[in-house]
PDB file of C-alpha atoms in Angstrom:
ATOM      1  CA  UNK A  75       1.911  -9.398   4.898  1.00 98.00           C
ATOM      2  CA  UNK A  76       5.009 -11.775   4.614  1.00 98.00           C
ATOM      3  CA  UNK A  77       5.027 -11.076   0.811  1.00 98.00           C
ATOM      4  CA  UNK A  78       4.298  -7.682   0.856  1.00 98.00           C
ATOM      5  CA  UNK A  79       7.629  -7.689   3.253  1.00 98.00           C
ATOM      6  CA  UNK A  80       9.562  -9.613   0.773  1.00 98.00           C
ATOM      7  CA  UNK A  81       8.387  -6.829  -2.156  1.00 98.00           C
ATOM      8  CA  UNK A  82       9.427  -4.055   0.724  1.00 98.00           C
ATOM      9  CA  UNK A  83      12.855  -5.779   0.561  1.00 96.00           C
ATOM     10  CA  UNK A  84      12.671  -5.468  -3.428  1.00 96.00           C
ATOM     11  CA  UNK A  85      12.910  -1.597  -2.696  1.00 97.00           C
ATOM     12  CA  UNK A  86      15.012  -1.711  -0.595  1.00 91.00           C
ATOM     13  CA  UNK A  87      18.163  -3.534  -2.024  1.00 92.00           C
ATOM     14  CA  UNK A  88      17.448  -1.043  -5.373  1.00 90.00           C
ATOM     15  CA  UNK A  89      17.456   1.714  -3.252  1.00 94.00           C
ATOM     16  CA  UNK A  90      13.752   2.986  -2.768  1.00 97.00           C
ATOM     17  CA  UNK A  91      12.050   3.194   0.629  1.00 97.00           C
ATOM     18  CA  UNK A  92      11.203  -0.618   1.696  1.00 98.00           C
ATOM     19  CA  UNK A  93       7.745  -0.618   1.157  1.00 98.00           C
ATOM     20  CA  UNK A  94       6.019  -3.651  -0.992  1.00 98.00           C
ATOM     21  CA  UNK A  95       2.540  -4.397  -1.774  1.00 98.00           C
ATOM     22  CA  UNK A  96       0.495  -7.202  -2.915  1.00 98.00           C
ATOM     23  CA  UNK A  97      -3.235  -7.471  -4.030  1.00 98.00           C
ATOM     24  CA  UNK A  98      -5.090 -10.881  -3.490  1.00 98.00           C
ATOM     25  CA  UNK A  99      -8.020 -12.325  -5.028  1.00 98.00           C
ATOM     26  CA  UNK A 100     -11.642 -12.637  -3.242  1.00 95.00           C
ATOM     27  CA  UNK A 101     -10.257 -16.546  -2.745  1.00 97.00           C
ATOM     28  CA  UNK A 102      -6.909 -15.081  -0.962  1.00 96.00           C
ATOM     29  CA  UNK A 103      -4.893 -15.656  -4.370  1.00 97.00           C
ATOM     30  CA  UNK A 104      -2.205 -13.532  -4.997  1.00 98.00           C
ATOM     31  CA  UNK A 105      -2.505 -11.390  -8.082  1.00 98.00           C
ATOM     32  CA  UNK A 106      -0.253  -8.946  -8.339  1.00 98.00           C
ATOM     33  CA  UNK A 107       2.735  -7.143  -6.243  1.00 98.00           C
ATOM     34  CA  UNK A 108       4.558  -4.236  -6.060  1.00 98.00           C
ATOM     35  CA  UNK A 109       7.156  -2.228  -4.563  1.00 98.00           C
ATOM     36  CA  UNK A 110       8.241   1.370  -4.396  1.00 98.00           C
ATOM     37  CA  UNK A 111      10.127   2.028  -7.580  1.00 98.00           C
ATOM     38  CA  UNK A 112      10.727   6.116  -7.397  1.00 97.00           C
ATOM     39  CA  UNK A 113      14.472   6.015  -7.665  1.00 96.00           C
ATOM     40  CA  UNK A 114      14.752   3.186 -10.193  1.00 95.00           C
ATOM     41  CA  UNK A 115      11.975   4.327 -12.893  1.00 96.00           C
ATOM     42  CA  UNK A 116      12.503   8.531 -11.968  1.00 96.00           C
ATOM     43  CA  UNK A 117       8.636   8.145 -11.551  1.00 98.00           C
ATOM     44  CA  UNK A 118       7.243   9.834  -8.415  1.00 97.00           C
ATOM     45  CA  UNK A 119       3.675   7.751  -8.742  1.00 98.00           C
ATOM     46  CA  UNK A 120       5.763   4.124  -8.724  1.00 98.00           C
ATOM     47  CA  UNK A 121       4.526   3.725  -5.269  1.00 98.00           C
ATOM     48  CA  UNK A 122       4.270   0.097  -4.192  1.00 98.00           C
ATOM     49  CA  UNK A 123       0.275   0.793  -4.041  1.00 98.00           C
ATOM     50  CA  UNK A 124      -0.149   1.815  -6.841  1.00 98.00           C
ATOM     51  CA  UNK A 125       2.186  -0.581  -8.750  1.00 98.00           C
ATOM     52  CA  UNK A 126       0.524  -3.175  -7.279  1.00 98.00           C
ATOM     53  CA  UNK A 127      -2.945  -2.033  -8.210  1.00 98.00           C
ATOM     54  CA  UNK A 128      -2.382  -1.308 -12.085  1.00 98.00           C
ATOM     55  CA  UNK A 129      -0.768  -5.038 -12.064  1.00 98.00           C
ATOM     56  CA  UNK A 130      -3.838  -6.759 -10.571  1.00 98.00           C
ATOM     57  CA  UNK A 131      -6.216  -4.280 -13.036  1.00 98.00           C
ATOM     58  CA  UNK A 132      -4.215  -5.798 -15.550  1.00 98.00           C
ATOM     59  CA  UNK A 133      -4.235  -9.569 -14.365  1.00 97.00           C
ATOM     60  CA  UNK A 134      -7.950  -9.152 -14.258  1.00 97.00           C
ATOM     61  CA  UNK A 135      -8.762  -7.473 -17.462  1.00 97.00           C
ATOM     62  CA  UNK A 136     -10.495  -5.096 -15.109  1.00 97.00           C
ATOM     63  CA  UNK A 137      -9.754  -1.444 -13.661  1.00 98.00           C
ATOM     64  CA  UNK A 138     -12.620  -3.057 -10.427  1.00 98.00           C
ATOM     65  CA  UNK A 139     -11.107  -4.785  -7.710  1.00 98.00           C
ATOM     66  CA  UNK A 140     -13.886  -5.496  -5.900  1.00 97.00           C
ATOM     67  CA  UNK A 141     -13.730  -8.547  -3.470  1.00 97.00           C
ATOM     68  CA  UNK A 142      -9.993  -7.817  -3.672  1.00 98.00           C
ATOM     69  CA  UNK A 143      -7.459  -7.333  -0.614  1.00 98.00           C
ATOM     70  CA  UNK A 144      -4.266  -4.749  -0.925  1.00 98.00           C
ATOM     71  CA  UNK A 145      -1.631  -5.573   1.431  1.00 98.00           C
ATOM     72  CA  UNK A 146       0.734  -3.189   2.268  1.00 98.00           C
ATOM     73  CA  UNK A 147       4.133  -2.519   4.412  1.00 98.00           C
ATOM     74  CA  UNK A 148       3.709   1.157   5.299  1.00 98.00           C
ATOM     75  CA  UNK A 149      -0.336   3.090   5.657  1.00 98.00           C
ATOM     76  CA  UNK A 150      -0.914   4.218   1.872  1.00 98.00           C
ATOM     77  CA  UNK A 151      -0.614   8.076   1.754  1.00 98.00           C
ATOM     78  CA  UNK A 152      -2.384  10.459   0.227  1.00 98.00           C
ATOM     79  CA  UNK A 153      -1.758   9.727  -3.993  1.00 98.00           C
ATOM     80  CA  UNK A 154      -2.165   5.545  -2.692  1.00 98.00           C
ATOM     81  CA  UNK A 155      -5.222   6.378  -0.981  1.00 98.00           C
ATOM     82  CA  UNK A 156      -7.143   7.821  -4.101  1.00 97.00           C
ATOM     83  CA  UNK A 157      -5.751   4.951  -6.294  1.00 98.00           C
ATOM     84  CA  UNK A 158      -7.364   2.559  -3.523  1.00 98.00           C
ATOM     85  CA  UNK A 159     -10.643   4.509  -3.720  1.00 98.00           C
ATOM     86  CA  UNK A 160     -10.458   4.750  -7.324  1.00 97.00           C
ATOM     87  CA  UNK A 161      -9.692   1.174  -8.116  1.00 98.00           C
ATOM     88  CA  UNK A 162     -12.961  -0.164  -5.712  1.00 98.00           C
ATOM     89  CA  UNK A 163     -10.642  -2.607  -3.141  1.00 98.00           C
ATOM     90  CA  UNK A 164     -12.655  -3.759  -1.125  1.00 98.00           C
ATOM     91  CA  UNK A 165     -10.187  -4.256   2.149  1.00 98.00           C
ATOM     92  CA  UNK A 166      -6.941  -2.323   2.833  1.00 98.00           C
ATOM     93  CA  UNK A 167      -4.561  -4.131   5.471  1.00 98.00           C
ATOM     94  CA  UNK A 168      -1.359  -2.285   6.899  1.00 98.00           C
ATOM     95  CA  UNK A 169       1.277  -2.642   8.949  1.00 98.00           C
ATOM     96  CA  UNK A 170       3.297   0.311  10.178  1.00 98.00           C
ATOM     97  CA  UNK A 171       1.686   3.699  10.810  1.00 97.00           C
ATOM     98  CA  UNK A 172       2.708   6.983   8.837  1.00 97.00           C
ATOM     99  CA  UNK A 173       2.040   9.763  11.189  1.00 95.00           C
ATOM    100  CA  UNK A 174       3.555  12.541   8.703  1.00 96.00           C
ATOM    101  CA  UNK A 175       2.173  11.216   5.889  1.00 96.00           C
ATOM    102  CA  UNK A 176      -0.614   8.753   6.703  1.00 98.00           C
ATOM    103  CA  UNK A 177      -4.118   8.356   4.751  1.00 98.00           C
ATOM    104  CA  UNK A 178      -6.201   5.493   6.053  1.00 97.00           C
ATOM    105  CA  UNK A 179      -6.162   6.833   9.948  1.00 95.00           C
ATOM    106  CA  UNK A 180      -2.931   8.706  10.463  1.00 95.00           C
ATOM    107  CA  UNK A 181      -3.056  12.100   9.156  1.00 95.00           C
ATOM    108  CA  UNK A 182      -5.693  11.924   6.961  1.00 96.00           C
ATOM    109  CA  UNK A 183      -8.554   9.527   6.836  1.00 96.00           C
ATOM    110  CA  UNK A 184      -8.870   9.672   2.609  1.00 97.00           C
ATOM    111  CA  UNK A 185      -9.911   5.896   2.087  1.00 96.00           C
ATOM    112  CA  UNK A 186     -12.961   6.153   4.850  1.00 95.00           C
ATOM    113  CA  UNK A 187     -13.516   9.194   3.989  1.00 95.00           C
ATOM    114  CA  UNK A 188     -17.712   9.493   4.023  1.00 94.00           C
ATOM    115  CA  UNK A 189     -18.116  11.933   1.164  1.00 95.00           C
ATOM    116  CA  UNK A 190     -16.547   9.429  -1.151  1.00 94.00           C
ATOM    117  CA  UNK A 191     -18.541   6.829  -2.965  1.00 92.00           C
ATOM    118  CA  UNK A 192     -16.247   4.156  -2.210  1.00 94.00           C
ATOM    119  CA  UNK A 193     -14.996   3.143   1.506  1.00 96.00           C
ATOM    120  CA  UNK A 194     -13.131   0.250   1.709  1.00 97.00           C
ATOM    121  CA  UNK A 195     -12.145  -1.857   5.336  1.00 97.00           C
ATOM    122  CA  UNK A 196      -9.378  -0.740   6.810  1.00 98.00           C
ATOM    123  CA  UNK A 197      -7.087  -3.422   9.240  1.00 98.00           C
ATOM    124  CA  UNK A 198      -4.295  -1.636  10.546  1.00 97.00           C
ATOM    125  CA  UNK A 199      -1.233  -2.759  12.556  1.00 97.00           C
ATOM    126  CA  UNK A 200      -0.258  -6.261  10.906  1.00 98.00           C
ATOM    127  CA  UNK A 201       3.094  -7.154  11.755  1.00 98.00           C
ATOM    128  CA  UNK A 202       3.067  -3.455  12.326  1.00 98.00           C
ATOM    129  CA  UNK A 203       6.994  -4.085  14.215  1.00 98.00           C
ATOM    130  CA  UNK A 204       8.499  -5.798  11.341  1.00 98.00           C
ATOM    131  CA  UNK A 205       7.066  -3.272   8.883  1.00 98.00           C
ATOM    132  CA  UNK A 206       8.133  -0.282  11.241  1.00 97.00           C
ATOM    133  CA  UNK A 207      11.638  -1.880  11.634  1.00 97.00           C
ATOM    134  CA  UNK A 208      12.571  -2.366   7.678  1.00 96.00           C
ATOM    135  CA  UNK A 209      11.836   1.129   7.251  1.00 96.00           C
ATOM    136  CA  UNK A 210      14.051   2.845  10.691  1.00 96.00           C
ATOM    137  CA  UNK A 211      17.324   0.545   9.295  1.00 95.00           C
ATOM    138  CA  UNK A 212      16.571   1.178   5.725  1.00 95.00           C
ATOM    139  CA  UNK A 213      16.603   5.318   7.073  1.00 94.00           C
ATOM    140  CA  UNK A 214      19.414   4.621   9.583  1.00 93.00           C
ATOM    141  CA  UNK A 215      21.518   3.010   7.016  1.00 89.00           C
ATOM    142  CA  UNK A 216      20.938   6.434   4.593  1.00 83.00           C
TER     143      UNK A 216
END
């Protein structure tokens, strides 16, 4: 979580919302990270998630994650949650809650959702203060 914080910082000195992402390997090696990138690419999809997920496809030569970890800052909304689906991670860890906008537990439950083929693990509430914190000064500050 520690590097996905230090991606979530990425955003936030460009002036996106603070949330970073990383995905590891099945060994815990990192592959790939990401950070929100909305207001410096004009692309609504450059969530940190998803960023973060097309870089590790890449890295791997592989649009399966399986065996892989994402970790991210913030819980993955709704968009993040279908990449996560989509892309076959095997473990989703989080640290601060979304309650408006939430996927994996909040609001909406997409990534263990049963209808879907794919339902990843979901560990929620990793350095869930820290993560909760960069966003409320990052929103205080606006």
């Amino acid at each position: 979580m520690r590097l996905a914080l230090a991606e979530a910082e990425r955003a936030g000195l460009s002036g996106d919302v603070p949330v970073g992402a990383v995905v590891l390997a099945r060994d815990g090696a990192l592959l790939a990270a990401g950070h929100n990138e909305r207001e410096a690419t004009g692309d609504p999809t450059a969530h940190a998630e998803v960023l973060a997920i097309r870089r590790a496809a890449a890295a791997l030569g592989d649009w399966r994650l399986s065996g892989c970890t994402l970790v991210v800052t913030l819980e993955p909304c709704t968009m993040c949650a279908g990449a996560i689906v989509q892309s076959r991670v095997d473990r989703v860890v989080y640290g601060a809650r979304d309650e408006k906008a939430g996927a994996a537990g909040s609001l909406w439950d997409v990534i263990r959702d049963r209808r879907l083929n794919h339902r990843p693990e979901v560990i929620l509430g990793v350095l869930e203060q820290e993560c909760a914190m960069r966003l409320t000064d990052f929103f205080r500050e606006r």
